[in-house]
CSV table of C-alpha atoms in Angstrom, one decimal:
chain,number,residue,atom,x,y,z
A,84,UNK,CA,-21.0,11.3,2.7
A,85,UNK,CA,-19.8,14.3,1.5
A,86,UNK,CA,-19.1,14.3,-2.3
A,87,UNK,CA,-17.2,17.1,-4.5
A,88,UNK,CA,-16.8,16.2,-8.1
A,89,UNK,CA,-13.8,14.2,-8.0
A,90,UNK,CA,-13.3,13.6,-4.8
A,91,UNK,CA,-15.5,11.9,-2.0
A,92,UNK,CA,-15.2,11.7,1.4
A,93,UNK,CA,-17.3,8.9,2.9
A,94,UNK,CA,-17.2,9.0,6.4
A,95,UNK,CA,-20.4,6.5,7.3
A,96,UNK,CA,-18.1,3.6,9.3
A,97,UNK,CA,-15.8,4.4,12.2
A,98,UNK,CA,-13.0,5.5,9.8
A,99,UNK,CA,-13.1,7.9,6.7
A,100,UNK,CA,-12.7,6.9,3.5
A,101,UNK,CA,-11.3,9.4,1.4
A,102,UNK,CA,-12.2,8.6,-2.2
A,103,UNK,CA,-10.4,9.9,-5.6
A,104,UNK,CA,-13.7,9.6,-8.1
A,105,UNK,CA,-13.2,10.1,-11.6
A,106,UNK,CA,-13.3,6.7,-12.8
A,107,UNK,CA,-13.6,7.7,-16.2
A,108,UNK,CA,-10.6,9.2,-16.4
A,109,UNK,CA,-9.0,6.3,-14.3
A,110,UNK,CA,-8.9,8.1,-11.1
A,111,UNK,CA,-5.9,10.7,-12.6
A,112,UNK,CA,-4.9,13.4,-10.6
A,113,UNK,CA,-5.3,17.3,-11.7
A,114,UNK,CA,-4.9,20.5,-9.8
A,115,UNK,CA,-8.4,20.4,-9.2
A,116,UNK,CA,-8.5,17.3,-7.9
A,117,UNK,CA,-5.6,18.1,-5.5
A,118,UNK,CA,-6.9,21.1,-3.9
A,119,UNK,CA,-10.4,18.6,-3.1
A,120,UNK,CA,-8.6,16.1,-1.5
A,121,UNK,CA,-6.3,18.9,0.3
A,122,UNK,CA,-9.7,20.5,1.5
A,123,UNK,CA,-10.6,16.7,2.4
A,124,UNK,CA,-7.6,16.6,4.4
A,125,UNK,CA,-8.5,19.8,6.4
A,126,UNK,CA,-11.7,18.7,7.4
A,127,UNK,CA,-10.7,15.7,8.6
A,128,UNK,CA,-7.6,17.2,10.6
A,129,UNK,CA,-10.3,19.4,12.4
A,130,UNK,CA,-11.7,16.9,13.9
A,131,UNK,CA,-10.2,15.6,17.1
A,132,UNK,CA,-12.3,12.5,16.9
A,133,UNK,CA,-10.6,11.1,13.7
A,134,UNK,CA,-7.6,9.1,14.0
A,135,UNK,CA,-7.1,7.1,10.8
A,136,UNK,CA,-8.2,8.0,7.1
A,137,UNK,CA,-8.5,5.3,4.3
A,138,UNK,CA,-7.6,6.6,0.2
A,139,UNK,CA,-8.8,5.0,-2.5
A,140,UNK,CA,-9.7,5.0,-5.9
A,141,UNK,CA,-13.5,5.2,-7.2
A,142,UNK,CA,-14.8,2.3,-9.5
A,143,UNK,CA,-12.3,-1.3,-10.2
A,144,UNK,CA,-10.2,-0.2,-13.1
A,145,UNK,CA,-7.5,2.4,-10.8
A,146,UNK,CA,-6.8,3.7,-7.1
A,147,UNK,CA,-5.6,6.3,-9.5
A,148,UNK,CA,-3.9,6.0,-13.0
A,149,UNK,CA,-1.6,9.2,-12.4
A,150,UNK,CA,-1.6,12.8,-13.2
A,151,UNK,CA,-3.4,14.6,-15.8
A,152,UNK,CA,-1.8,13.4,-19.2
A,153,UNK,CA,-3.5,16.6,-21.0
A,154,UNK,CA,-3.4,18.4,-18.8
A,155,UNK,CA,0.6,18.3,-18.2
A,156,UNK,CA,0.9,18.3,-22.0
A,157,UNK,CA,-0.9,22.3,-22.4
A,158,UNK,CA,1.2,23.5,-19.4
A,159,UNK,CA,3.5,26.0,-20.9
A,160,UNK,CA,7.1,25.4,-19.0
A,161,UNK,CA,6.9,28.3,-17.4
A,162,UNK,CA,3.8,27.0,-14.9
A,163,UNK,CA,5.7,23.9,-14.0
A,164,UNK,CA,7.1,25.4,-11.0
A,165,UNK,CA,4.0,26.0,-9.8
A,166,UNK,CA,2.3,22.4,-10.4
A,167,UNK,CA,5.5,20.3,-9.6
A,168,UNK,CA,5.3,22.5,-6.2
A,169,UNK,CA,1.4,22.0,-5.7
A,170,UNK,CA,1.9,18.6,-5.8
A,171,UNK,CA,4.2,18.1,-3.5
A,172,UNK,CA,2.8,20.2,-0.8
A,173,UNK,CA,-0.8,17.9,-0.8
A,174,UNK,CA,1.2,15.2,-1.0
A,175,UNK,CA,3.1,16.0,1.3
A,176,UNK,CA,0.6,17.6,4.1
A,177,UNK,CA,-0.5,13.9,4.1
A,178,UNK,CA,2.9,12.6,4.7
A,179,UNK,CA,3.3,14.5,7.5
A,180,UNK,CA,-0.2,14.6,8.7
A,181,UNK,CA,-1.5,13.8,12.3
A,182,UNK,CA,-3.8,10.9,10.6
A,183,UNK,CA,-2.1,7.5,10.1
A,184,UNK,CA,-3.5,7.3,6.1
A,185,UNK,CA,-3.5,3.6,4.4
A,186,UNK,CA,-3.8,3.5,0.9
A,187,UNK,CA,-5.8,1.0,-0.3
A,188,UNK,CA,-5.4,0.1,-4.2
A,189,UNK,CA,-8.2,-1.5,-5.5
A,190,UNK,CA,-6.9,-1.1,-9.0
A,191,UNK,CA,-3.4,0.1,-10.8
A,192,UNK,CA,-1.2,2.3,-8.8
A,193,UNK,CA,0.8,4.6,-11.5
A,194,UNK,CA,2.5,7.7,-12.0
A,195,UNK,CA,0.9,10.9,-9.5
A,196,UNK,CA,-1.3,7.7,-8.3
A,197,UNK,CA,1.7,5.4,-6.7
A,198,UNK,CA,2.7,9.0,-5.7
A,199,UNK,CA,-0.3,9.5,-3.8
A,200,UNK,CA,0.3,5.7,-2.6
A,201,UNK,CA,3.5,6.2,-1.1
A,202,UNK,CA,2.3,9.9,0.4
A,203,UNK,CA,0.2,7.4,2.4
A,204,UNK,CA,1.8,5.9,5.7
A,205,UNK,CA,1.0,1.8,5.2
A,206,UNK,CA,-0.7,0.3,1.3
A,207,UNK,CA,-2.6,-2.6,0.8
A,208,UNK,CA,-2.9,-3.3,-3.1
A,209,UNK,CA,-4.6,-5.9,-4.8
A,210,UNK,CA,-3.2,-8.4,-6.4
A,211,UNK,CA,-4.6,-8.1,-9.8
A,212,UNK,CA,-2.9,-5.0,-10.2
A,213,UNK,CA,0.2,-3.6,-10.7
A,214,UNK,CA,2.2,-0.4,-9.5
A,215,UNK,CA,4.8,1.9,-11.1
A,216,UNK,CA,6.0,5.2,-12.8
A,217,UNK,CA,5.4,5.4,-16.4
A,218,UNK,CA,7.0,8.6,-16.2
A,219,UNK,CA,10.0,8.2,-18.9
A,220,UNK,CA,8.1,6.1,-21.2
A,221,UNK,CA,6.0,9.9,-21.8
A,222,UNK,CA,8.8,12.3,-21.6
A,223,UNK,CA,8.6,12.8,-17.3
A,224,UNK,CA,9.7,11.7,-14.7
A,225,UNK,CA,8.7,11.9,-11.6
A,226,UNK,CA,7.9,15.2,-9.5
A,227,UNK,CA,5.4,14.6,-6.4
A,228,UNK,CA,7.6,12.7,-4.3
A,229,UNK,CA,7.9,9.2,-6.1
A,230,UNK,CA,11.8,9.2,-6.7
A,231,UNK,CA,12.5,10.5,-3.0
A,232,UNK,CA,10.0,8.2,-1.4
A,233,UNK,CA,10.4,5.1,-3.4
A,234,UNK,CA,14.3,5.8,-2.7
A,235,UNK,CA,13.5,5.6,1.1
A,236,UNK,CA,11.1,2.7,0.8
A,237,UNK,CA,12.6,0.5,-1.3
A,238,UNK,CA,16.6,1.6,-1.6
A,239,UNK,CA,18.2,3.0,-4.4
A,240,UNK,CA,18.8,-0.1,-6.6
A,241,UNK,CA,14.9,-0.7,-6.5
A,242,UNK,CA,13.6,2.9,-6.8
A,243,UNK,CA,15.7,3.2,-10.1
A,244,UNK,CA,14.6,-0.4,-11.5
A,245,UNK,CA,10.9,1.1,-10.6
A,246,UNK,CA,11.7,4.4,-12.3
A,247,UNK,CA,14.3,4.1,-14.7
A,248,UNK,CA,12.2,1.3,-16.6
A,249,UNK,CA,8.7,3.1,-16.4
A,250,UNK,CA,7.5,-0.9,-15.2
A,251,UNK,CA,4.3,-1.9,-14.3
A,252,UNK,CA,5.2,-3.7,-11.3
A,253,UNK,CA,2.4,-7.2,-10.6
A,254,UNK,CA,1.6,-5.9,-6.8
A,255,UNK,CA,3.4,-8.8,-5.6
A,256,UNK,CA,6.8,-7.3,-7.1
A,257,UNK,CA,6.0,-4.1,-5.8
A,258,UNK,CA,5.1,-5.7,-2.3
A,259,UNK,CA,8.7,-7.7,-2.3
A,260,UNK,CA,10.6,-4.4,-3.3
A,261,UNK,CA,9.0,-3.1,-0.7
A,262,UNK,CA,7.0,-0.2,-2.2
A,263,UNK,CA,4.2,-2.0,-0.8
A,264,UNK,CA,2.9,-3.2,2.9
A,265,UNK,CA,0.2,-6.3,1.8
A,266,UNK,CA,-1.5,-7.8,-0.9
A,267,UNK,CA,-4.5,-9.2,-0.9
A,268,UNK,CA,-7.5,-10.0,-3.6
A,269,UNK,CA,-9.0,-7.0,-5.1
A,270,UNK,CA,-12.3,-7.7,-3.1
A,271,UNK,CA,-10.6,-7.5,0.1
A,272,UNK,CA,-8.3,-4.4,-0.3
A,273,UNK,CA,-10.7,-1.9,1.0
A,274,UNK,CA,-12.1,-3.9,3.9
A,275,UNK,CA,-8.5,-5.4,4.5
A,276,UNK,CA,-7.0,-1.5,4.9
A,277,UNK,CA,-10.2,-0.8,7.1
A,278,UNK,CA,-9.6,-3.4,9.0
A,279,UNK,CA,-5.9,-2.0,9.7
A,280,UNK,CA,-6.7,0.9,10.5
A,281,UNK,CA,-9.6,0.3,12.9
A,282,UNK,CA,-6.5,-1.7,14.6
A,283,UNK,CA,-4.4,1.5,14.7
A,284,UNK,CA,-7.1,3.5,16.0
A,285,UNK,CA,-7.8,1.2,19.4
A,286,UNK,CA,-4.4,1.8,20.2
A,287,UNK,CA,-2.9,4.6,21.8
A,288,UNK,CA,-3.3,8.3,20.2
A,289,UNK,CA,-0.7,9.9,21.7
A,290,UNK,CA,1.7,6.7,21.3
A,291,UNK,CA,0.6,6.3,17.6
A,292,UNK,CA,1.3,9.8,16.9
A,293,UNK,CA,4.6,9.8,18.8
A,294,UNK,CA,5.7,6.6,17.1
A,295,UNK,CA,5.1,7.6,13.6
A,296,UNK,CA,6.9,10.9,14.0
A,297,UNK,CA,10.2,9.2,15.5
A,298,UNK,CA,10.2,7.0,12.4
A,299,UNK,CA,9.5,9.6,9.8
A,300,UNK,CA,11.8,11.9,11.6
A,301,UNK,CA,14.9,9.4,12.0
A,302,UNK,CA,14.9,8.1,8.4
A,303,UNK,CA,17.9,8.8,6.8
A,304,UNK,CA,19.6,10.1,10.1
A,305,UNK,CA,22.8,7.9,11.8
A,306,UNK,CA,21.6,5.9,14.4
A,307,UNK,CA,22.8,7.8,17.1
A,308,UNK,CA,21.1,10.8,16.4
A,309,UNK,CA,17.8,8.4,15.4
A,310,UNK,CA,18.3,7.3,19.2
A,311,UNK,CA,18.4,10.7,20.8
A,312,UNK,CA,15.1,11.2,18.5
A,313,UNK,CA,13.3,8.3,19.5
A,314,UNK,CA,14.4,8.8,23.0
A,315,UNK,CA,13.1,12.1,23.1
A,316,UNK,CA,10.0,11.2,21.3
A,317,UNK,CA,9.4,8.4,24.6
A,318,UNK,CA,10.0,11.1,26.8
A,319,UNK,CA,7.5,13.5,25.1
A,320,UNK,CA,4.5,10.7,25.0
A,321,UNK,CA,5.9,9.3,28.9
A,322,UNK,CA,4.4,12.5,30.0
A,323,UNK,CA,1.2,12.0,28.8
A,324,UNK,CA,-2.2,10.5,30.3
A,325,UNK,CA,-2.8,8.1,27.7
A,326,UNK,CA,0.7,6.4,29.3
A,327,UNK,CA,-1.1,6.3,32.8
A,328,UNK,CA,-4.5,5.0,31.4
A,329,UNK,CA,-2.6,2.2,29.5
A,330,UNK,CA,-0.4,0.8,32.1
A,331,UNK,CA,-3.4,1.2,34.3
A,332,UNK,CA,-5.4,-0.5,32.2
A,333,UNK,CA,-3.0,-3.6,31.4
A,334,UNK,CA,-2.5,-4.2,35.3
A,335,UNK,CA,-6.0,-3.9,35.6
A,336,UNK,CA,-7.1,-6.7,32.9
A,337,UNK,CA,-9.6,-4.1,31.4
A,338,UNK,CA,-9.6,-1.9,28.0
A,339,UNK,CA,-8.2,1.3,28.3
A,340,UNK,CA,-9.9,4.5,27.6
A,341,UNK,CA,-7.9,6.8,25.8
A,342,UNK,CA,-8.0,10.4,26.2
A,343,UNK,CA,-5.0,11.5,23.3
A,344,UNK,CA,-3.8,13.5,26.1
């Protein structure tokens, strides 16, 4: 387990868990606190070994309660180029990251929080908790990807009935506008978002990785051209070993081995 203060990164099972832990503050996000779980992130990337990467929050109250209220407050306009940028590049180094990240939210999802939620390629929440962007009930809105992702996610009626309210969502209004993937009791989030992603990580790396970049790469496109994408994405991972080893492998009745090659 390696621990930085406010971020830990536990990495005892077969999949990391990347941990946001500063329960006393409910988990919120600062700069400092960004650049750990970048730095997190990097590690993690290095090693060819890791597939899959869990992030939650430390303690029951929050996964994370947003960003730094205080912090925001004593920025002098003239830095909020600077931290509206910052936040979107973490964020969204683990959008596009190699790692398939599940978020799981064992406590309220709000603000920077459901940003970092949505950052995240699948979230399980629990259900004792709710999910949304305060952001206009303090003077904000949102600035680390919420309005663009939620937008994608959910569709525009339901990104602006999450955003223009400032509602905390129950997770199980989140889950049916589709800003969330399951919900489940808070004492099974963590080992329910494990759980996924051990499944994700038995299955092909090459196909995985392939798959997730034709869907993040054809949103928003016409169909055609999300066609020629996914059709060159098949191509791509058709020339790979992994394809061999796992049509092998299913004609032979046996488990394939995977070589992400």
């Amino acid at each position: 387990m390696t621990e930085t203060g406010g971020v830990r990164l536990d990495r005892e099972g077969p999949v990391p868990v990347l941990v946001v832990d500063r329960p006393e503050a409910a988990n919120a996000l600062d700069l400092a606190v960004l650049d750990l779980i970048e730095t997190a992130l990097a590690d993690l990337e290095a090693d060819a070994t890791c597939r899959c990467v869990v992030v939650t929050g430390g303690g029951d109250r929050a996964f994370s309660a947003g960003g730094d209220i205080a912090e925001m407050r004593d920025l002098p306009a003239s830095a909020g180029p600077a931290f509206v940028a910052r936040g979107q590049e973490v964020l969204g180094r683990l959008a596009s990251s190699r790692l398939v990240s599940i978020a799981a939210l064992n406590g309220h999802a709000l603000g920077g929080g459901a940003e970092l939620a949505l950052a995240c390629d699948l979230r399980v929440g629990a259900e004792e908790a709710t999910f949304g962007f305060p952001e206009v009930g303090v003077g904000l809105i949102p600035g680390w990807g919420g309005t663009q992702r939620a937008l994608r996610l959910a569709g525009p009626s339901a990104a602006k009935l999450a955003v223009l309210t400032g509602r905390r969502l129950p997770m199980v209004e989140a889950h049916r506008l589709g800003l969330v993937d399951m919900v489940v009791e808070r004492a099974k989030v963590l080992a329910t978002a494990l759980e996924l992603a051990a499944e994700i990580a038995a299955r092909s790396p090459s196909a995985v990785l392939a798959s997730k970049r034709a869907i993040e790469g054809g949103a928003g496109l016409p169909l055609q051209d999300g066609l020629a994408l996914e059709a060159t994405a098949w191509l791509e991972n058709f020339d790979t070993e992994d394809r061999v080893e796992g049509l092998t492998a299913f004609l032979e009745r046996r488990a394939p081995r995977w070589s992400g090659r």
